[in-house]
Amino acid sequence: MSRTDFLDHLEHTLTEIEAAGLFKRERLISSPQSAHVIVNGTPLLNLCANNYLGLANDPALIAAAHRALDAQGFGMASVRFICGTQDMHRQLEQRIAQFLGMDDSILFAACFDANGGLFEPLLGPEDAVISDALNHASIIDGIRLCKAKRYRYANSDMADLEAQLQAACADGARHILIATDGVFSMDGYLAKLPEITALAEKYGALTMVDDCHATGFMGPQGRGTPAHHGVSVDILTGTLGKALGGALGGYIAGPQAVIDLLRQRARPYLFSNALPPMIVAAGLAALDMVEAADDLRTRLFDNARYWRAGLADAGFTLLPGEHPIIPVMTGEAPLAQAMARELYDRGVFVSGFFFPVVPKGQARIRTQMNAQLTRADLDFALDQFRAAGKAAGVI
C-alpha cells in the first residue's frame, strides 16, 4: 500500500465517523476555566468541566503558581531520577500521602500515566488482575501492558467479582489485585467499595482504586471514595487535574514498598519530564484549601441535588446517583449532538458523549456541577434544557 492509499484509508475512516454522527469537535475557550466561559467570543454557562470545587481559576492557586514560577523556574527539562526532582516534588508526594492516609505517593504527568505505569512493575505472569468492566481507559491500557492473567467482572456486580476471584484462585494466582474506578465517570456511579474490600479480604486480594472523580470533594475533607465509604484500600491513584485545581499531574499513593518499586520501574515515571514547579506549588496550595473546603463541598452537593431534581421534573431520563456527575440520556449520538448544539445556541456549554466513549445506544449529555454555580445559574440552565430538550425531541 502506498502512502496515498494509506491517507485515503484514513480519510475514508474519518468520513465514516462523521456519517455515523460520532465525530468529536473541540470548541475554543478564550477565558479561564470557570462556571462561565467564553467560547468563540460567546459567553456560556459551563456545565461540562471537572472543576468540581471551582478552583481552576482560584486566585490563591494562581498566586502560588506565580511564586513558584519566579523562584523555581518554568520547567525541569529532565526526568526525575536524572536531575528533575526539586524539594517541592517530594513535599507534594508526602503531602498527598498524608492527605490520603497512605505511606507515600509518586507523581506522574497525568493519572493516565499513573494508571498506565502501575500494573506492569507490580504484577507478573504468576499473578492476576480483576478489573471492573466500566473501568477508565487508562486502567484498561495499564492492565494490557502487564503480564498478569486478566479477569473482568460486570460493572459493580459483586457476585461476578466473587466468581472471578474464585477463578483466579483456582488458576493458582500468586497475587490478586482488584482494580476499580472509585466513581465511574460516564455514569456517576460509585463503586461498591465496602463489598469489594470485604471480598478482597475473604480471598486475600489487594485493592486498587482510581479516585480521579472523587478526590477533593467525596468523603470527609474530600479524602475520596474510600473515606466516603469508611473503608481502606491498598492503592489509590488520582489527579491534580480535576477538583484539585484543574491543571495536570497524577499520582499513585500506597504502601512504601509499592511506591519505592514504582520509582524504580514505572516507565511513564522514568521516561517523562518532572511536573513543572508551578503545578507542584499550586497542588500543595490546593490540598490545604481542600481540607478546609467544607463550604464548597456543601454547595457542590446542594447544587447537584437541585439540578437533578429540576431535570427529573422536566421529564429527562437520568441515571440514578448521588455524585455531581448527572448524565442526561438521549440514546442515540446524533440526538446528543443536536441537543448540545441547541444548548450552545441558548448559552449553555455542554458536550454530547457517544460511542466509543460510551456504548452504542447509550449516548448522553454528561452534566457536571461545581461549587461556583449559583441558584440563578441553575434556574437559567434548567429553562434552557427544557427548551432544548423539546426542540431536539429528547422530551
Short mmCIF file of C-alpha atoms in Angstrom, two decimals, residues 139-377:
data_model
loop_
_atom_site.label_atom_id
_atom_site.label_comp_id
_atom_site.label_asym_id
_atom_site.label_seq_id
_atom_site.Cartn_x
_atom_site.Cartn_y
_atom_site.Cartn_z
CA ILE A 139 -6.73 1.27 33.74
CA ILE A 140 -7.58 -0.92 30.77
CA ASP A 141 -4.42 0.17 28.95
CA GLY A 142 -2.27 -0.27 32.05
CA ILE A 143 -3.54 -3.80 32.55
CA ARG A 144 -2.84 -4.62 28.91
CA LEU A 145 0.81 -3.70 29.44
CA CYS A 146 1.34 -6.16 32.29
CA LYS A 147 1.80 -9.92 32.03
CA ALA A 148 -0.68 -10.87 34.73
CA LYS A 149 -3.68 -13.04 33.94
CA ARG A 150 -6.70 -10.84 33.29
CA TYR A 151 -10.20 -11.27 34.58
CA ARG A 152 -13.18 -8.93 34.23
CA TYR A 153 -16.40 -8.60 36.18
CA ALA A 154 -19.63 -6.86 35.18
CA ASN A 155 -19.92 -3.32 36.49
CA SER A 156 -20.40 -3.38 40.27
CA ASP A 157 -21.68 -6.98 40.10
CA MET A 158 -20.37 -8.45 43.33
CA ALA A 159 -21.48 -11.99 42.50
CA ASP A 160 -19.47 -11.81 39.29
CA LEU A 161 -16.49 -10.33 41.14
CA GLU A 162 -16.55 -13.23 43.60
CA ALA A 163 -16.77 -15.68 40.71
CA GLN A 164 -13.69 -14.09 39.12
CA LEU A 165 -11.84 -14.20 42.44
CA GLN A 166 -12.65 -17.88 42.72
CA ALA A 167 -11.46 -18.44 39.16
CA ALA A 168 -8.18 -16.63 39.81
CA CYS A 169 -7.63 -18.68 42.96
CA ALA A 170 -8.44 -21.91 41.10
CA ASP A 171 -5.94 -20.92 38.40
CA GLY A 172 -3.25 -20.68 41.08
CA ALA A 173 -2.67 -16.93 41.03
CA ARG A 174 0.18 -15.89 43.31
CA HIS A 175 -1.16 -12.39 43.99
CA ILE A 176 -4.57 -10.97 43.01
CA LEU A 177 -5.31 -7.28 42.51
CA ILE A 178 -8.86 -5.96 42.15
CA ALA A 179 -8.90 -2.74 40.10
CA THR A 180 -11.83 -0.33 40.03
CA ASP A 181 -12.77 3.28 39.49
CA GLY A 182 -13.97 4.92 42.69
CA VAL A 183 -16.51 6.79 40.55
CA PHE A 184 -17.44 5.59 37.07
CA SER A 185 -17.18 8.89 35.29
CA MET A 186 -19.60 8.31 32.41
CA ASP A 187 -22.44 7.33 34.74
CA GLY A 188 -21.62 8.99 38.07
CA TYR A 189 -21.96 5.64 39.85
CA LEU A 190 -19.90 4.96 42.98
CA ALA A 191 -18.00 1.68 43.21
CA LYS A 192 -19.25 -0.66 45.93
CA LEU A 193 -16.07 -0.36 47.96
CA PRO A 194 -17.42 -1.90 51.19
CA GLU A 195 -18.37 -5.07 49.33
CA ILE A 196 -15.21 -5.04 47.20
CA THR A 197 -12.88 -4.69 50.17
CA ALA A 198 -14.79 -7.41 52.06
CA LEU A 199 -14.36 -9.80 49.12
CA ALA A 200 -10.70 -8.83 48.82
CA GLU A 201 -10.15 -9.73 52.45
CA LYS A 202 -12.04 -13.01 52.05
CA TYR A 203 -9.86 -14.11 49.12
CA GLY A 204 -6.56 -12.49 50.16
CA ALA A 205 -6.62 -10.00 47.29
CA LEU A 206 -5.32 -6.43 47.07
CA THR A 207 -7.43 -3.44 46.02
CA MET A 208 -6.65 -0.55 43.68
CA VAL A 209 -8.98 2.45 43.21
CA ASP A 210 -8.77 5.25 40.64
CA ASP A 211 -10.28 8.18 42.55
CA CYS A 212 -9.94 10.95 39.96
CA HIS A 213 -13.63 11.91 40.15
CA ALA A 214 -13.73 11.93 43.96
CA THR A 215 -10.51 13.33 45.44
CA GLY A 216 -11.15 16.74 46.96
CA PHE A 217 -14.91 16.53 47.38
CA MET A 218 -16.10 13.00 48.24
CA GLY A 219 -15.85 11.87 51.84
CA PRO A 220 -14.70 13.75 54.97
CA GLN A 221 -12.38 16.63 53.99
CA GLY A 222 -12.55 15.41 50.41
CA ARG A 223 -10.36 12.37 51.01
CA GLY A 224 -12.16 10.32 48.36
CA THR A 225 -14.41 7.32 47.95
CA PRO A 226 -12.67 5.05 50.50
CA ALA A 227 -13.18 7.76 53.13
CA HIS A 228 -16.75 8.29 51.89
CA HIS A 229 -17.46 4.59 52.48
CA GLY A 230 -15.33 4.29 55.63
CA VAL A 231 -13.02 1.60 54.21
CA SER A 232 -9.34 1.23 53.43
CA VAL A 233 -7.82 0.21 50.10
CA ASP A 234 -4.26 -0.73 49.21
CA ILE A 235 -3.51 1.59 46.27
CA LEU A 236 -5.11 4.89 45.26
CA THR A 237 -4.50 6.73 42.02
CA GLY A 238 -5.76 10.20 41.29
CA THR A 239 -5.23 13.55 39.63
CA LEU A 240 -4.46 17.19 40.29
CA GLY A 241 -6.41 17.99 37.13
CA LYS A 242 -9.98 17.97 38.40
CA ALA A 243 -11.10 19.15 41.85
CA LEU A 244 -7.51 19.92 42.93
CA GLY A 245 -7.11 22.96 40.72
CA GLY A 246 -7.83 21.56 37.28
CA ALA A 247 -4.32 21.67 35.80
CA LEU A 248 -2.41 18.44 35.21
CA GLY A 249 -0.49 15.83 37.14
CA GLY A 250 -1.38 12.44 38.54
CA TYR A 251 -0.25 10.28 41.41
CA ILE A 252 -0.20 6.81 42.91
CA ALA A 253 -0.43 6.50 46.70
CA GLY A 254 0.05 3.31 48.66
CA PRO A 255 2.39 1.16 50.75
CA GLN A 256 6.04 2.21 50.84
CA ALA A 257 7.28 -0.88 49.02
CA VAL A 258 4.80 -0.27 46.16
CA ILE A 259 5.88 3.35 45.74
CA ASP A 260 9.57 2.51 46.00
CA LEU A 261 9.31 -0.16 43.30
CA LEU A 262 7.32 2.14 41.02
CA ARG A 263 10.02 4.77 41.40
CA GLN A 264 12.48 2.19 40.08
CA ARG A 265 10.43 0.63 37.31
CA ALA A 266 7.32 2.60 36.28
CA ARG A 267 8.10 3.59 32.71
CA PRO A 268 5.90 6.73 32.47
CA TYR A 269 7.71 8.00 35.59
CA LEU A 270 11.20 7.08 34.43
CA PHE A 271 10.85 8.47 30.91
CA SER A 272 8.74 11.62 31.38
CA ASN A 273 9.75 15.08 32.50
CA ALA A 274 9.03 16.07 36.08
CA LEU A 275 5.96 18.21 36.72
CA PRO A 276 6.65 21.95 36.36
CA PRO A 277 7.30 23.73 39.67
CA MET A 278 4.24 25.98 39.30
CA ILE A 279 1.95 22.94 39.02
CA VAL A 280 3.53 21.38 42.10
CA ALA A 281 3.23 24.57 44.17
CA ALA A 282 -0.40 25.01 43.17
CA GLY A 283 -1.04 21.37 44.07
CA LEU A 284 0.32 21.94 47.56
CA ALA A 285 -1.86 25.02 47.96
CA ALA A 286 -4.90 23.16 46.62
CA LEU A 287 -4.57 20.41 49.21
CA ASP A 288 -4.51 22.99 52.01
CA MET A 289 -7.61 24.65 50.55
CA VAL A 290 -9.45 21.38 50.00
CA GLU A 291 -9.03 20.20 53.58
CA ALA A 292 -10.83 23.36 54.73
CA ALA A 293 -13.41 23.44 51.92
CA ASP A 294 -16.49 22.04 53.65
CA ASP A 295 -18.47 25.08 52.49
CA LEU A 296 -17.57 24.36 48.85
CA ARG A 297 -18.41 20.68 49.20
CA THR A 298 -21.77 21.54 50.76
CA ARG A 299 -22.57 23.95 47.93
CA LEU A 300 -21.46 21.40 45.32
CA PHE A 301 -23.79 18.68 46.59
CA ASP A 302 -26.64 21.14 47.17
CA ASN A 303 -26.27 22.15 43.52
CA ALA A 304 -26.23 18.51 42.43
CA ARG A 305 -29.44 17.70 44.28
CA TYR A 306 -31.22 20.81 42.96
CA TRP A 307 -30.07 20.20 39.39
CA ARG A 308 -31.02 16.52 39.41
CA ALA A 309 -34.48 17.28 40.79
CA GLY A 310 -35.07 20.01 38.19
CA LEU A 311 -34.07 17.75 35.29
CA ALA A 312 -36.26 14.92 36.56
CA ASP A 313 -39.24 17.27 36.92
CA ALA A 314 -38.70 18.39 33.32
CA GLY A 315 -39.06 14.80 32.13
CA PHE A 316 -35.48 13.95 31.23
CA THR A 317 -34.18 10.40 31.59
CA LEU A 318 -31.39 10.41 34.18
CA LEU A 319 -29.09 7.80 35.62
CA PRO A 320 -29.60 7.45 39.38
CA GLY A 321 -26.88 8.55 41.77
CA GLU A 322 -25.52 10.92 44.38
CA HIS A 323 -22.45 12.23 42.54
CA PRO A 324 -22.16 15.70 40.89
CA ILE A 325 -21.92 13.91 37.53
CA ILE A 326 -25.52 13.80 36.27
CA PRO A 327 -25.93 12.25 32.80
CA VAL A 328 -28.95 13.21 30.70
CA MET A 329 -29.65 10.21 28.48
CA THR A 330 -30.51 10.68 24.80
CA GLY A 331 -29.83 7.17 23.47
CA GLU A 332 -28.50 7.98 20.02
CA ALA A 333 -25.36 10.00 19.23
CA PRO A 334 -26.94 12.42 16.70
CA LEU A 335 -29.60 13.32 19.27
CA ALA A 336 -26.97 14.08 21.91
CA GLN A 337 -25.07 16.28 19.47
CA ALA A 338 -28.22 18.06 18.30
CA MET A 339 -29.22 18.88 21.85
CA ALA A 340 -25.71 20.06 22.73
CA ARG A 341 -25.77 22.40 19.72
CA GLU A 342 -29.21 23.70 20.72
CA LEU A 343 -27.98 24.38 24.26
CA TYR A 344 -24.90 26.14 22.91
CA ASP A 345 -27.15 28.48 20.96
CA ARG A 346 -29.07 29.10 24.18
CA GLY A 347 -25.99 29.99 26.22
CA VAL A 348 -25.18 26.66 27.91
CA PHE A 349 -21.90 24.83 27.32
CA VAL A 350 -22.27 21.02 27.40
CA SER A 351 -20.87 18.09 25.45
CA GLY A 352 -22.54 15.04 23.97
CA PHE A 353 -20.96 11.72 24.90
CA PHE A 354 -21.31 8.81 22.49
CA PHE A 355 -19.51 5.74 21.15
CA PRO A 356 -16.71 4.85 21.67
CA VAL A 357 -16.68 6.87 24.92
CA VAL A 358 -19.92 5.15 25.96
CA PRO A 359 -21.60 2.05 24.46
CA LYS A 360 -23.68 2.42 21.32
CA GLY A 361 -27.28 3.32 22.13
CA GLN A 362 -26.29 4.97 25.41
CA ALA A 363 -25.39 8.47 24.19
CA ARG A 364 -25.90 11.24 26.68
CA ILE A 365 -25.13 14.77 27.72
CA ARG A 366 -23.00 14.48 30.84
CA THR A 367 -23.70 17.47 33.05
CA GLN A 368 -21.40 18.24 35.95
CA MET A 369 -22.00 20.50 38.90
CA ASN A 370 -19.45 22.73 40.55
CA ALA A 371 -19.44 24.86 43.67
CA GLN A 372 -19.26 28.14 41.73
CA LEU A 373 -22.69 27.73 40.16
CA THR A 374 -25.40 29.89 41.71
CA ARG A 375 -29.09 29.06 42.03
CA ALA A 376 -29.75 31.67 39.32
CA ASP A 377 -27.27 29.83 37.05
#
